[in-house]
């Protein structure tokens, strides 16, 4: 049961991060936030839940989910500015920052 609670807490944290990022995006009438996720797994499930219950629209932004096939594909999409956010590990972020990229990590 503890794993279930951790999973739910992570999903809620990610949803909060998405909402926070969407609020900061003031370029459009309805802010747009695009996230790259693996086509399987917990993050994809969380994004599907947000879209299914229209939590994005209820909170004033539009969530677009780009399903990708691998962890590397999500990183490439992010570095190519095709997505606004994706899930990765601390080490990837640290490497990017060491190379001078302005990357921010938010735990979920």
Rosetta silent file (secondary structure, phi, psi, omega in degrees, C-alpha in Angstrom):
SEQUENCE: XXXXXXXXXXXXXXXXXXXXXXXXXXXXXXXXXXXXXXXXXXXXXXXXXXXXXXXXXXXXXXXXXXXXXXXXXXXXXXXXXXXXXXXXXXXXXXXXXXXXXXXXXXXX
SCORE:     score description
SCORE:     0.000 S_00000001
   1 L     0.000  -30.866  179.178    0.000    0.000    0.000 S_00000001
   2 H   -62.201  -39.018  178.044    2.945    2.318    0.646 S_00000001
   3 H   -62.899  -37.603  178.101    3.984    2.040   -3.029 S_00000001
   4 H   -62.991  -44.690  179.120    0.491    3.087   -4.087 S_00000001
   5 H   -64.390  -39.162  177.233    0.647    6.184   -1.893 S_00000001
   6 H   -62.956  -43.499  179.523    4.094    7.059   -3.239 S_00000001
   7 H   -62.015  -45.160  178.771    2.833    6.702   -6.809 S_00000001
   8 H   -62.818  -44.079  179.287   -0.182    8.897   -6.107 S_00000001
   9 H   -61.991  -40.535  178.376    2.009   11.512   -4.391 S_00000001
  10 H   -64.321  -42.343  179.351    4.388   11.545   -7.357 S_00000001
  11 H   -63.645  -42.462  178.622    1.516   11.977   -9.794 S_00000001
  12 H   -65.631  -38.607  177.071    0.076   14.832   -7.782 S_00000001
  13 H   -63.622  -42.488  177.989    3.496   16.468   -7.587 S_00000001
  14 H   -65.214  -41.130  177.866    3.941   16.196  -11.336 S_00000001
  15 H   -60.924  -42.139  177.693    0.464   17.591  -11.910 S_00000001
  16 H   -62.053  -41.232  178.106    1.324   20.532   -9.646 S_00000001
  17 H   -63.967  -40.553  178.624    4.543   21.142  -11.574 S_00000001
  18 H   -64.034  -42.482  178.968    2.660   21.083  -14.857 S_00000001
  19 H   -64.324  -44.097  179.804    0.100   23.557  -13.568 S_00000001
  20 H   -60.406  -45.691 -179.701    2.842   25.816  -12.210 S_00000001
  21 H   -65.218  -37.882 -179.888    4.709   25.760  -15.533 S_00000001
  22 H   -66.602  -37.591  179.039    1.531   26.452  -17.479 S_00000001
  23 H   -63.865  -35.736 -179.942    0.728   29.469  -15.327 S_00000001
  24 H   -72.253  -19.865 -178.863    4.171   30.882  -16.094 S_00000001
  25 L   -84.834   99.427 -175.699    3.593   30.522  -19.843 S_00000001
  26 L  -106.752   18.679 -176.292    1.864   33.802  -20.721 S_00000001
  27 L   -79.962  -20.511 -176.784    2.531   33.805  -24.468 S_00000001
  28 L  -121.681  160.820  175.647   -0.879   32.488  -25.496 S_00000001
  29 L   -58.481  -48.454  171.810   -4.461   33.249  -24.519 S_00000001
  30 L  -109.059  110.953 -178.231   -4.668   29.705  -23.199 S_00000001
  31 E   -56.287  143.828 -176.705   -1.196   28.679  -22.061 S_00000001
  32 E  -117.590  132.750  179.347    0.078   25.549  -23.740 S_00000001
  33 E  -132.291  121.161 -176.647    2.353   23.020  -22.021 S_00000001
  34 E  -112.015  124.887 -178.220    3.831   20.089  -23.910 S_00000001
  35 E  -119.308  136.583  176.744    5.356   17.190  -22.017 S_00000001
  36 E   -95.515  127.833 -178.579    7.311   14.267  -23.455 S_00000001
  37 E  -136.016  157.105  169.776    6.617   10.923  -21.829 S_00000001
  38 E   -67.074  147.437 -176.922    7.284    7.281  -22.469 S_00000001
  39 L   -69.866   -2.288 -179.384    4.247    5.643  -24.048 S_00000001
  40 L  -136.443  161.093  173.123    4.050    3.359  -21.017 S_00000001
  41 L   103.528 -178.460 -171.595    4.443    3.766  -17.283 S_00000001
  42 H   -64.048  -43.608 -177.154    3.368    5.973  -14.419 S_00000001
  43 H   -64.240  -42.216  177.040    3.994    9.389  -15.980 S_00000001
  44 H   -61.329  -40.249  177.599    1.912    8.513  -19.034 S_00000001
  45 H   -62.308  -42.493  179.595   -0.855    7.318  -16.708 S_00000001
  46 H   -63.922  -42.554  179.271   -0.712   10.612  -14.786 S_00000001
  47 H   -65.169  -39.217  177.444   -0.916   12.650  -18.002 S_00000001
  48 H   -63.230  -38.629  177.680   -3.853   10.548  -19.198 S_00000001
  49 H   -64.040  -43.014  178.387   -5.614   11.187  -15.889 S_00000001
  50 H   -61.236  -45.992 -179.205   -5.093   14.946  -16.247 S_00000001
  51 H   -69.144  -42.665 -177.599   -6.468   14.908  -19.802 S_00000001
  52 H   -60.055  -42.272 -178.500   -9.345   12.518  -19.024 S_00000001
  53 L   -92.680    6.394  178.195  -10.633   14.675  -16.174 S_00000001
  54 L    54.805   36.258  179.491   -9.805   17.904  -18.060 S_00000001
  55 H   -66.196  -28.163  177.011   -7.713   19.114  -15.138 S_00000001
  56 H   -66.229  -51.543 -179.491   -5.609   21.161  -17.536 S_00000001
  57 H   -63.318  -38.187  179.508   -8.590   23.112  -18.905 S_00000001
  58 H   -65.556  -22.007  179.780  -10.062   23.499  -15.423 S_00000001
  59 L  -108.298   15.727  169.462   -6.801   25.122  -14.347 S_00000001
  60 L    82.288   24.155  175.273   -6.485   27.435  -17.346 S_00000001
  61 E  -146.070  167.122  177.585   -3.973   25.712  -19.610 S_00000001
  62 E  -112.079  122.697  178.403   -3.785   23.135  -22.364 S_00000001
  63 E   -95.622  128.495  173.044   -1.678   20.035  -21.782 S_00000001
  64 E  -117.005  131.036 -178.284   -0.274   18.260  -24.809 S_00000001
  65 E  -110.247  125.315  177.192    1.320   14.870  -24.292 S_00000001
  66 E  -107.862  108.554  179.210    3.914   13.578  -26.734 S_00000001
  67 E   -79.586  128.595 -177.974    4.358    9.820  -26.344 S_00000001
  68 E  -126.019  165.355 -169.977    7.870    8.649  -27.107 S_00000001
  69 L   -90.784  -18.524 -176.183    9.544    5.248  -27.269 S_00000001
  70 L  -151.902  164.642  176.483   12.559    5.638  -24.975 S_00000001
  71 H   -60.410  -40.336  179.102   14.174    7.712  -22.244 S_00000001
  72 H   -64.139  -36.948  179.144   16.722    8.959  -24.783 S_00000001
  73 H   -64.586  -35.794  178.467   13.942   10.062  -27.127 S_00000001
  74 H   -67.212  -40.030  178.643   12.413   12.203  -24.374 S_00000001
  75 H   -65.372  -42.031  178.688   15.762   13.894  -23.737 S_00000001
  76 H   -62.773  -43.787  178.896   16.295   14.540  -27.458 S_00000001
  77 H   -60.797  -39.861  178.845   12.798   16.032  -27.757 S_00000001
  78 H   -66.473  -47.703 -178.822   13.536   18.331  -24.811 S_00000001
  79 H   -65.808  -25.158  178.101   16.915   19.445  -26.144 S_00000001
  80 L   -89.683    7.968 -179.395   15.326   20.108  -29.555 S_00000001
  81 L    59.714   31.101  176.551   12.675   22.318  -27.869 S_00000001
  82 L   -88.891  -20.237  176.702    9.893   19.976  -29.003 S_00000001
  83 L  -134.562  155.083  179.097    8.618   19.557  -25.420 S_00000001
  84 L   -86.083  -25.979 -176.904    8.581   21.845  -22.393 S_00000001
  85 E  -156.052  159.644  173.317    9.273   19.117  -19.852 S_00000001
  86 E  -159.553  170.518 -179.119   10.010   15.418  -19.431 S_00000001
  87 L  -100.137  130.606  177.970   10.975   13.040  -16.647 S_00000001
  88 L  -149.214 -168.452 -178.459   14.620   12.162  -16.169 S_00000001
  89 L  -108.476  167.063 -179.254   17.169   11.636  -13.426 S_00000001
  90 H   -58.284  -38.484 -175.549   19.400   14.001  -11.451 S_00000001
  91 H   -63.741  -39.811  177.668   22.519   12.832  -13.269 S_00000001
  92 H   -61.127  -45.067 -179.961   21.212   13.877  -16.684 S_00000001
  93 H   -62.822  -44.422  179.718   20.360   17.330  -15.325 S_00000001
  94 H   -61.558  -41.015  177.675   23.769   17.676  -13.669 S_00000001
  95 H   -62.454  -43.560 -179.566   25.537   16.760  -16.935 S_00000001
  96 H   -62.978  -43.261  179.668   23.484   19.332  -18.860 S_00000001
  97 H   -66.165  -37.557  177.627   24.220   22.044  -16.303 S_00000001
  98 H   -64.142  -28.372  177.971   27.936   21.172  -16.361 S_00000001
  99 L   -87.857    5.706  174.549   27.843   21.715  -20.135 S_00000001
 100 L    92.289    4.907  178.500   26.342   25.177  -19.615 S_00000001
 101 L   -82.427  139.315 -179.633   22.694   24.450  -20.405 S_00000001
 102 L   -86.347   80.477 -177.531   20.139   26.224  -18.242 S_00000001
 103 L  -110.377  138.045  179.983   18.155   23.145  -17.190 S_00000001
 104 L  -118.140  135.977  176.012   16.002   23.009  -14.084 S_00000001
 105 L  -108.584  136.766  175.546   14.941   19.870  -12.296 S_00000001
 106 L  -123.680  118.134  178.344   11.781   19.659  -10.237 S_00000001
 107 L   -66.259  149.450  177.804   11.273   16.519   -8.158 S_00000001
 108 L  -132.109    0.000    0.000    7.884   14.885   -8.435 S_00000001
